[in-house]
Amino acid sequence: MTEPLLTEIDHVAIAVRDMDAAIDWYVQTLGARIAHRELVEHDGVEETLVAVAESYVQLVSPTREDSAVARFLATRGEGLHHVAYRVQDCAEALEAVRRAGNRVVDEAPRRGSRGTMIAFVHPKSSFGTLVELVQEGSANGKSTPPQ
Ligand code: CO
């Protein structure tokens, strides 16, 4: 691979059981600003984006017992869930990763929160950390600065 695929860290995702308590902690203790909160129905999760410069900490909590994040919390407890990197083109990045012989979770990019396109690389291929590739809705690989 010659061109770097990753343009920035988009978010570090942390699985939490109590979303409101986690938000309070980031706001009260770290003085953080909440940029976005969204129910992602098809993944059975609620996501909250805590703004940190041009990146985010993403708090994730399950809304259903059968969601992947509910299973994660049951087996591994609260903590680091995945690291998400911005890419110019999610489909291209996913294909490059797959071509290099890696296992992927998503066969094709799909919709994430905030109108992004996302795909996950399997942690078995990425040294134990679930990796997410994020293409911003604007398709230029840059974030809109948090307002
Ligand atoms: Co994510």
Short mmCIF file of N, CA, C and O and ligand atoms in Angstrom, two decimals, residues 11 13 47 58 82 84 120 132, ligand 1:
data_model
loop_
_atom_site.label_atom_id
_atom_site.label_comp_id
_atom_site.label_asym_id
_atom_site.label_seq_id
_atom_site.Cartn_x
_atom_site.Cartn_y
_atom_site.Cartn_z
N HIS A 11 -13.44 8.92 15.65
CA HIS A 11 -13.87 8.77 17.05
C HIS A 11 -13.27 7.53 17.68
O HIS A 11 -12.86 6.60 17.01
N ALA A 13 -14.65 4.85 20.34
CA ALA A 13 -15.96 4.47 20.87
C ALA A 13 -15.80 3.69 22.17
O ALA A 13 -14.97 2.79 22.27
N GLU A 47 -26.01 6.43 20.41
CA GLU A 47 -24.66 6.97 20.31
C GLU A 47 -24.67 8.44 20.74
O GLU A 47 -25.56 9.19 20.34
N GLN A 58 -17.02 8.64 21.24
CA GLN A 58 -18.39 8.20 20.99
C GLN A 58 -18.82 7.25 22.10
O GLN A 58 -18.26 6.16 22.25
N HIS A 82 -14.34 0.38 19.90
CA HIS A 82 -13.67 0.42 18.61
C HIS A 82 -13.01 1.78 18.38
O HIS A 82 -13.28 2.74 19.09
N ALA A 84 -12.36 4.51 15.26
CA ALA A 84 -12.86 4.84 13.93
C ALA A 84 -11.95 5.87 13.26
O ALA A 84 -11.61 6.88 13.87
N PHE A 120 -16.77 -1.88 9.09
CA PHE A 120 -15.90 -2.37 10.16
C PHE A 120 -14.96 -3.45 9.65
O PHE A 120 -15.35 -4.31 8.85
N GLU A 132 -13.08 0.83 12.59
CA GLU A 132 -14.16 1.35 11.75
C GLU A 132 -13.60 2.35 10.75
O GLU A 132 -12.75 3.18 11.10
CO CO B 1 -18.22 4.07 15.53
#
